Coordinates of C-alpha atoms in Angstrom, one line a residue:
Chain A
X1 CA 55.1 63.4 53.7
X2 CA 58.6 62.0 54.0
X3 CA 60.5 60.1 56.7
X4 CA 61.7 63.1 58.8
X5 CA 57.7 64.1 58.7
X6 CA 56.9 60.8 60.1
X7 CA 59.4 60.9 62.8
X8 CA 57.7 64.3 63.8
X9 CA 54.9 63.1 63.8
X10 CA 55.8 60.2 65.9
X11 CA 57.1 63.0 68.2
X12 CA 54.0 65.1 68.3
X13 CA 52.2 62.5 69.8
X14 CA 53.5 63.5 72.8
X15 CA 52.6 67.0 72.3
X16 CA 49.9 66.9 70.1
X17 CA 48.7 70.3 70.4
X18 CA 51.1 71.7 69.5
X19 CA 51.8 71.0 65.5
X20 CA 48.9 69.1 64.9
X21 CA 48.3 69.1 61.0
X22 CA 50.8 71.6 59.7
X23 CA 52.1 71.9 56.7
X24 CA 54.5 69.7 54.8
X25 CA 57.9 70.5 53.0
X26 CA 56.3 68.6 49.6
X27 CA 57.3 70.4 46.3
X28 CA 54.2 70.9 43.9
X29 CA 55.5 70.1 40.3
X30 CA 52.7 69.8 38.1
X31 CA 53.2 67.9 34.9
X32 CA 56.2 67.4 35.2
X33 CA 56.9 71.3 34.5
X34 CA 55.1 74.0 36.3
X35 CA 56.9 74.4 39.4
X36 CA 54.8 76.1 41.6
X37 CA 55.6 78.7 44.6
X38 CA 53.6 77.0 47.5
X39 CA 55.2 78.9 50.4
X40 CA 57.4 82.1 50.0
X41 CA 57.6 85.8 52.2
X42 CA 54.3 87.2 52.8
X43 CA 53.7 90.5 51.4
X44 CA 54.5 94.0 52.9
X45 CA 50.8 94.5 54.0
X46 CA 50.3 91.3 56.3
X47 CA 53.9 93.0 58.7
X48 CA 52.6 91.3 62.1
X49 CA 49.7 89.1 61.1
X50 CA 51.8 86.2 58.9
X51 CA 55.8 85.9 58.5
X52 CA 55.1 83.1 55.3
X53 CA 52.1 82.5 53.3
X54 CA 51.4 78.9 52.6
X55 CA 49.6 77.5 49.5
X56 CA 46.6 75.5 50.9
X57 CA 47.9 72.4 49.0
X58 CA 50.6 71.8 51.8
X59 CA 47.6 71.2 54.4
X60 CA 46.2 68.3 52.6
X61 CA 46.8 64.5 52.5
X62 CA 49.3 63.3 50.3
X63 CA 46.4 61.3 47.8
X64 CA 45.2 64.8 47.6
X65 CA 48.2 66.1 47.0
X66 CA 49.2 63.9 44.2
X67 CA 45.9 64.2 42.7
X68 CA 47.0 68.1 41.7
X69 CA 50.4 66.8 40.0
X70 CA 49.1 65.5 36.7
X71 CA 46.5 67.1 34.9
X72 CA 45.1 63.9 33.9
X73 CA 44.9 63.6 37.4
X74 CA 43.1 66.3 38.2
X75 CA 39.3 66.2 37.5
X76 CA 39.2 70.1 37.8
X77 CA 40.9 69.8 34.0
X78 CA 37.4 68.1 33.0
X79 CA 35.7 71.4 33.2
X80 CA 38.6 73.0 31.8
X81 CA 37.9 71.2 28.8
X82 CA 34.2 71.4 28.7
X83 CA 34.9 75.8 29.2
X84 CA 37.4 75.5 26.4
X85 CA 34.1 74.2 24.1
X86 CA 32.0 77.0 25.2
X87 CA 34.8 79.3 24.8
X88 CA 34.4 78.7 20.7
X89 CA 30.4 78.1 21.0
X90 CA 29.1 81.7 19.0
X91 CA 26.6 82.7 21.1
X92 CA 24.1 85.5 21.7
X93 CA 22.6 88.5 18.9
X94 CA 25.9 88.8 17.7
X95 CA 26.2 85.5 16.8
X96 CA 30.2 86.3 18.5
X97 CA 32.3 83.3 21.0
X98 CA 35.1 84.4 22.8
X99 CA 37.3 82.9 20.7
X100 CA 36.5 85.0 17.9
X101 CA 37.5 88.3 19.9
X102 CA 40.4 86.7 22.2
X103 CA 41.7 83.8 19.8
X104 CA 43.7 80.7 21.3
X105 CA 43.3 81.5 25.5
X106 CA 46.4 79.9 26.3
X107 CA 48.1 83.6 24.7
X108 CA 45.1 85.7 25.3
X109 CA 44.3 84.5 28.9
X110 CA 47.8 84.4 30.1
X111 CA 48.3 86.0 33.4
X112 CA 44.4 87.5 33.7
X113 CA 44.0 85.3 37.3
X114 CA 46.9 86.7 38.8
X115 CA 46.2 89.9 38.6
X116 CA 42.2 89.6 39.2
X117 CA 40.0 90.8 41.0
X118 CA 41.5 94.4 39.3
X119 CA 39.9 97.7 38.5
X120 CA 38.4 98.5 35.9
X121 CA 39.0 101.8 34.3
X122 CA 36.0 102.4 32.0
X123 CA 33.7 101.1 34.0
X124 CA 34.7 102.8 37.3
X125 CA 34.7 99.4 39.5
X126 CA 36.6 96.6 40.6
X127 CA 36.0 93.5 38.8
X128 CA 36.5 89.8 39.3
X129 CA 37.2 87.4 36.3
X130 CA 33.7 86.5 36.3
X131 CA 32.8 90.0 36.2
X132 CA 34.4 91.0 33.6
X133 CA 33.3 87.3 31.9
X134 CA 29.8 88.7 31.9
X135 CA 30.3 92.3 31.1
X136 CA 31.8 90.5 28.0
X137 CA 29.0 88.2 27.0
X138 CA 26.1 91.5 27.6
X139 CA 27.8 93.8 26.0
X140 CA 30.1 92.4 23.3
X141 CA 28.5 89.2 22.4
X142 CA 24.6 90.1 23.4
X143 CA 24.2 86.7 25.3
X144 CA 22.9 86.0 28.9
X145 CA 25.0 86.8 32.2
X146 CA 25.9 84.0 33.8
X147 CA 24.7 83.4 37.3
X148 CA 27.7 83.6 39.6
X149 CA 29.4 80.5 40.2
X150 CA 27.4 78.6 38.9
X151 CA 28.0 75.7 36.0
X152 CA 29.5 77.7 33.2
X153 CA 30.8 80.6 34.8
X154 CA 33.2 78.8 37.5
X155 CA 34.3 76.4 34.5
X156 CA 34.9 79.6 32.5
X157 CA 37.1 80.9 35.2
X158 CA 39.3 77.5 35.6
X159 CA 40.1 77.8 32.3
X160 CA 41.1 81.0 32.4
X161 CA 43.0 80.3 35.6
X162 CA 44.7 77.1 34.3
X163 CA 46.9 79.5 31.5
X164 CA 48.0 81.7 34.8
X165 CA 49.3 78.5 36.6
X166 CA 52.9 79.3 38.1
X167 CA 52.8 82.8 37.9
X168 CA 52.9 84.5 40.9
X169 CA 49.5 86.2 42.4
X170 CA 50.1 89.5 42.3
X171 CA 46.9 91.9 42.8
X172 CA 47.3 95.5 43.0
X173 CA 46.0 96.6 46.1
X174 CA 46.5 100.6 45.9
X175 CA 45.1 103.5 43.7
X176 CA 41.9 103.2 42.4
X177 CA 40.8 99.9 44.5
X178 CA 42.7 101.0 48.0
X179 CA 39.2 101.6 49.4
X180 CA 37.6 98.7 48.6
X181 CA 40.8 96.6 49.5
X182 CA 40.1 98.3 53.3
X183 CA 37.0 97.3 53.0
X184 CA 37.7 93.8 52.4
X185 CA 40.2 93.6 55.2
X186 CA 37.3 95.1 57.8
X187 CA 35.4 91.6 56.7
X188 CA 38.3 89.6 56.9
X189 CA 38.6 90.6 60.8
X190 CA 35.3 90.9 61.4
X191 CA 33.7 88.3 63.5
X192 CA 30.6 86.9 62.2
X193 CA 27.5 84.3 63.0
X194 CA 26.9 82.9 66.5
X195 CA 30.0 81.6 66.6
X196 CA 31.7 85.3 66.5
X197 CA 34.5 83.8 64.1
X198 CA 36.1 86.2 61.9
X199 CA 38.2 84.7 58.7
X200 CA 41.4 85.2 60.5
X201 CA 40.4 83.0 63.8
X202 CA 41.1 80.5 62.2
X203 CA 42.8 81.1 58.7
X204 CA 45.6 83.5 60.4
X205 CA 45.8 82.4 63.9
X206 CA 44.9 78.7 63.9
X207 CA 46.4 77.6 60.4
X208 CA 47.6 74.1 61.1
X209 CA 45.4 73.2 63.4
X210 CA 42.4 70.8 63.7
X211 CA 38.8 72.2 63.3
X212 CA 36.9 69.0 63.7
X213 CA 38.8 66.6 61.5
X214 CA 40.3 68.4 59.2
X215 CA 43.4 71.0 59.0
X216 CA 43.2 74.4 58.9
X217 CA 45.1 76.0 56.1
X218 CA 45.9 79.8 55.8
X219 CA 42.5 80.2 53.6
X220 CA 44.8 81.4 50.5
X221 CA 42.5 81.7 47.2
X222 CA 45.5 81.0 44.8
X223 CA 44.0 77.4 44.0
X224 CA 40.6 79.1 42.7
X225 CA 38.6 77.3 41.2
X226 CA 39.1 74.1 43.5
X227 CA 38.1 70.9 42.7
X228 CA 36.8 69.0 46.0
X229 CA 36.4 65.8 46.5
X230 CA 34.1 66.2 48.6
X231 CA 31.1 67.4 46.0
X232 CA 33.3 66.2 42.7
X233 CA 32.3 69.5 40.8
X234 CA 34.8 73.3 40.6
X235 CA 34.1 75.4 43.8
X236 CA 34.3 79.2 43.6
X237 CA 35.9 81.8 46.0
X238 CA 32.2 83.4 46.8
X239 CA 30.5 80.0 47.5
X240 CA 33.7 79.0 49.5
X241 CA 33.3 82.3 51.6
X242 CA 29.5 81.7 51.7
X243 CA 30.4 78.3 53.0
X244 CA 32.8 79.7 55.7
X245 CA 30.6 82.7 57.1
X246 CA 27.6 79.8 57.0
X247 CA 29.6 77.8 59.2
X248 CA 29.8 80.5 62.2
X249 CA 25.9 80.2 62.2
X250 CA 25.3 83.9 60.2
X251 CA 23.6 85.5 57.5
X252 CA 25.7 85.6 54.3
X253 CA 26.1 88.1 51.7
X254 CA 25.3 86.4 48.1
X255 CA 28.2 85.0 45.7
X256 CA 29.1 88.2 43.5
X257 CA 28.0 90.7 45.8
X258 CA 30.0 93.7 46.6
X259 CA 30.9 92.8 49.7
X260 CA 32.7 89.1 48.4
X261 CA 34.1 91.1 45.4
X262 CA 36.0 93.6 48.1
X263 CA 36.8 90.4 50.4
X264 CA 38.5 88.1 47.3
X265 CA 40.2 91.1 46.0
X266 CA 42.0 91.5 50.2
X267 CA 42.4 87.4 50.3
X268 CA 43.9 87.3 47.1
X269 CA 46.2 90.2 48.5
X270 CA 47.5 87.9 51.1
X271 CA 48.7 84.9 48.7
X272 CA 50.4 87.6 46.7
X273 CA 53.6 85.9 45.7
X274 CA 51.9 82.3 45.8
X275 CA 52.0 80.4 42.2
X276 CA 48.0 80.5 40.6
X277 CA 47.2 76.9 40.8
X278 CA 43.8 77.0 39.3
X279 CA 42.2 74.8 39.2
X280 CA 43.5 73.2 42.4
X281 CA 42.3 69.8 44.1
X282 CA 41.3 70.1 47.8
X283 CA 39.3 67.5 49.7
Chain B
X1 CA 22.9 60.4 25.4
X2 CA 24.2 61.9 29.4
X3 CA 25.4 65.5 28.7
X4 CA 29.3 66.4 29.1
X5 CA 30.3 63.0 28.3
X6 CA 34.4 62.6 27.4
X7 CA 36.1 60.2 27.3
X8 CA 40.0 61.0 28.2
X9 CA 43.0 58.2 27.6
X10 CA 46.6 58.6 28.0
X11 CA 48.5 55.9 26.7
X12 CA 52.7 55.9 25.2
X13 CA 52.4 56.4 21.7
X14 CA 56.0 54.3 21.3
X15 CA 56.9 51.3 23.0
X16 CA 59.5 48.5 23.1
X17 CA 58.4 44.7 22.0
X18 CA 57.1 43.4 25.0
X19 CA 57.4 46.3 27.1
X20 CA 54.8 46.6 30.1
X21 CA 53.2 50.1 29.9
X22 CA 50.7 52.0 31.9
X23 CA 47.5 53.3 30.6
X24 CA 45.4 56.2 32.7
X25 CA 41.7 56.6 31.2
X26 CA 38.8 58.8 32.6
X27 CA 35.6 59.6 31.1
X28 CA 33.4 62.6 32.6
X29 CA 30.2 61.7 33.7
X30 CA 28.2 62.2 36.4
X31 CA 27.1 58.4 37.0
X32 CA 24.0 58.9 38.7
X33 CA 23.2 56.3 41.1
X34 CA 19.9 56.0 40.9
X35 CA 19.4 56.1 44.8
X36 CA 18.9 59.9 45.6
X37 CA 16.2 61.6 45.5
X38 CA 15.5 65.3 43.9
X39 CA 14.3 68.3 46.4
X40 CA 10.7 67.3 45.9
X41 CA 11.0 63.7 46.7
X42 CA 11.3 61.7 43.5
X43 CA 14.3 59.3 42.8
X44 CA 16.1 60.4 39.9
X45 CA 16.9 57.8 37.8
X46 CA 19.9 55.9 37.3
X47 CA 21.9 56.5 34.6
X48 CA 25.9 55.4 35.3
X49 CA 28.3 53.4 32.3
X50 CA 28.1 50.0 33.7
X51 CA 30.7 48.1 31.5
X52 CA 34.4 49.4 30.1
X53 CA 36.3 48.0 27.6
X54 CA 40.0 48.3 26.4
X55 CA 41.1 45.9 23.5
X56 CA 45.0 45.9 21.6
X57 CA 44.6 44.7 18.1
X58 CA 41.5 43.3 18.8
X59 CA 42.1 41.0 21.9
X60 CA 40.9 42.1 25.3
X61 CA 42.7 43.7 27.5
X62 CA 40.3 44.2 30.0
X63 CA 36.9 44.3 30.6
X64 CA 34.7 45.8 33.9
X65 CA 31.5 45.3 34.9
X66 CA 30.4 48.7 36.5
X67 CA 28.0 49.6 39.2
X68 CA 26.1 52.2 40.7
X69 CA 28.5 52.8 43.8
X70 CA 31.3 53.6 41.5
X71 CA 31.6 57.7 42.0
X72 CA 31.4 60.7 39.2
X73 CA 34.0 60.4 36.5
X74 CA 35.2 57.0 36.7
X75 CA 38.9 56.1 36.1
X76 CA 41.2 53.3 35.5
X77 CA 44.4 52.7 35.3
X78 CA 45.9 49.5 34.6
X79 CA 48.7 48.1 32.5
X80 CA 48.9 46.1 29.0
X81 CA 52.1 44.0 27.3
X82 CA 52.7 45.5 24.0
X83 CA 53.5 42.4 21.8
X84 CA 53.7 44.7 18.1
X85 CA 53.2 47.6 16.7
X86 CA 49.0 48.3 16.9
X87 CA 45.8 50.2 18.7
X88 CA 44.3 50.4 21.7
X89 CA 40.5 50.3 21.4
X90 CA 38.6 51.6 24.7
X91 CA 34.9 51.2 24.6
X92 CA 32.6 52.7 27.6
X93 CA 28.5 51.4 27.4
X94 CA 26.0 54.0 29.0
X95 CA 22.9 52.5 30.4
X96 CA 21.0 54.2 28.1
X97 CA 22.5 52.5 25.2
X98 CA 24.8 54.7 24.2
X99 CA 28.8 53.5 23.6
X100 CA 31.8 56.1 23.6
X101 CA 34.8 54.9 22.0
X102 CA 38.9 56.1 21.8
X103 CA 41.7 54.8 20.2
X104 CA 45.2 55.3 20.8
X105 CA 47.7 54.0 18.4
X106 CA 50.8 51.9 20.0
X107 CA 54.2 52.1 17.4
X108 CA 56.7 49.4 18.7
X109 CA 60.2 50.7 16.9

């Protein structure tokens, strides 16, 4: 936050209501090197919902904020390292690691989590990175799916997000995967729970504001897998939405069911043109 | 030994005589605090690093006494004189006995 922020601030407490919480005009430079896109046009699709799409990194305190900058920083790298030893471990009746298929991840990995969720040809569906993690591990390397977002699997998919970082999200949301793209936007206004809050109550038309104590940010997914503060481990996008449609008092569909998979491939539509930033810190 | 253990230092690898310089290290583990209990009622034991070292050519830079409050993945920052050319020794004791060391190497041209 810089001085012209503080002044603001010192004006909104006049008129709280108003701006309470927005977000900041901070630059995210991590390492000195990746300069990251944290706020640019929306895409064509969101015409009347959102004019600018906002990373979720502008909503948060600066400690937070700063946390992200350095990788030594940023405790989401831990698991990034503890992935990359799995990612040479052989494993499974072929006795195969990844690395001895997709060599050095920083080439081979490159851009995967900016275009995932993404359809998969041969196999006739759509696929997230963890997905397609697995199908890898059954079928190529005769090992053990993962369970969804758990331990290994969410590390797996910081790694693979941290050699994406900078490049713009960009999802295709047409062809093959239009339908379940639809589908995913039904959720995204649907309102859930007790509460009857769909994702875009508060994500499109109360970003910025307060819910409880904390700010509302636009609910982007471009900082998947997130490192909070708040339970020191890597979040995944399913648990978050798990979290979320728990929080309006309903039933929730399980991480890596069909119904997420459509819902993270239409959120990750919406941050199209956001820098990846996986694996992010949030609090 | 505590599974995922790492210990992670950044330090300059050059320096100037005398020159003050800032050293970041974290080690991942999940410094257990020995006050929570599992889902069926039993406290899990503690199991946290309760000292860390950092020595340059042998004399001590620093040296913490650690305890259970201190949260998952400790780190520390602090900053040493570098007097000559030399290494950075950092030493981190597990309660169960175990020690994790690193080294950096300092020049001073």
């Amino acid at each position: 936050m810089n001085f012209k922020a503080m002044t603001a601030m010192a004006a909104l407490l006049f008129a709280p209501a108003a701006y309470a919480g927005g977000a900041d005009d901070d630059t995210l430079i991590v390492n000195d090197e990746i300069e990251m896109v944290t706020k640019t046009a929306a895409p064509e699709h969101l015409d009347g919902a959102l004019d600018q799409i906002i990373s979720g990194w502008h909503f948060r305190a600066d400690e937070t904020q700063q946390l992200q900058t350095d990788d030594f920083e940023n405790q989401g790298m831990i698991f990034v390292d503890q992935a990359m030893d799995t990612w040479n471990t052989a494993e499974g009746s072929e006795d195969k690691s990844c690395a001895d298929c997709h060599n050095d991840p920083a080439e081979s990995m490159k851009g995967v989590a900016a275009t995932y969720p993404k359809w998969n040809e041969e196999a006739g569906e759509l696929r997230t990175v963890q997905m397609q993690v697995n199908d890898c591990r059954e079928s190529r390397m005769g090992a053990e799916a993962w369970k969804y977002d758990a331990g290994e699997a969410i590390n797996m998919e910081a790694m693979i997000a941290s050699h994406s970082r900078g490049m713009p999200v960009d999802v295709a949301i047409d062809g093959p995967v239009a339908e379940q793209w639809e589908k995913g936007k039904d959720i995204y206004y649907t309102r859930y729970g007790q509460l009857e809050l769909a994702c875009a109550s508060c994500h499109e038309e109360n970003y910025g504001n307060y819910i409880r104590a904390d700010h509302l940010s636009q609910g982007q997914i471009n900082g998947f897998p997130t490192y909070r503060l708040k339970n020191a481990r890597l979040n995944g996008v399913h648990s978050r939405f798990r979290g979320c449609i728990r929080d309006t008092r309903a039933e929730t569909f399980p991480t890596g069911s069909p119904e997420f998979v459509a819902l993270e491939l239409y959120v990750k539509s919406r941050g199209n043109g956001l820098s990846v930033e996986g694996p992010s810190v949030r609090n | 030994m505590a599974s995922g253990v790492k210990p992670r230092v950044k330090a300059p690898s050059s320096a100037t005589a005398g020159e003050v310089v800032t050293i970041k290290t974290l080690i991942s583990h999940k410094m257990e605090s020995g006050q929570r209990k599992d889902s069926s009622g039993n406290v899990i034991p503690r199991s946290i690093i309760n000292r860390f070292t950092c020595d340059y050519n042998g004399e001590n830079v620093i040296d913490v006494k650690m305890e259970p409050a201190i949260s998952t993945n400790p780190y520390f920052e602090f900053e040493a004189k570098i007097p000559e050319t030399g290494e950075f020794k950092f030493t981190w004791y597990d309660d169960d006995g175990d020690v994790y060391e690193d080294s950096k190497a300092v020049t001073v041209g």
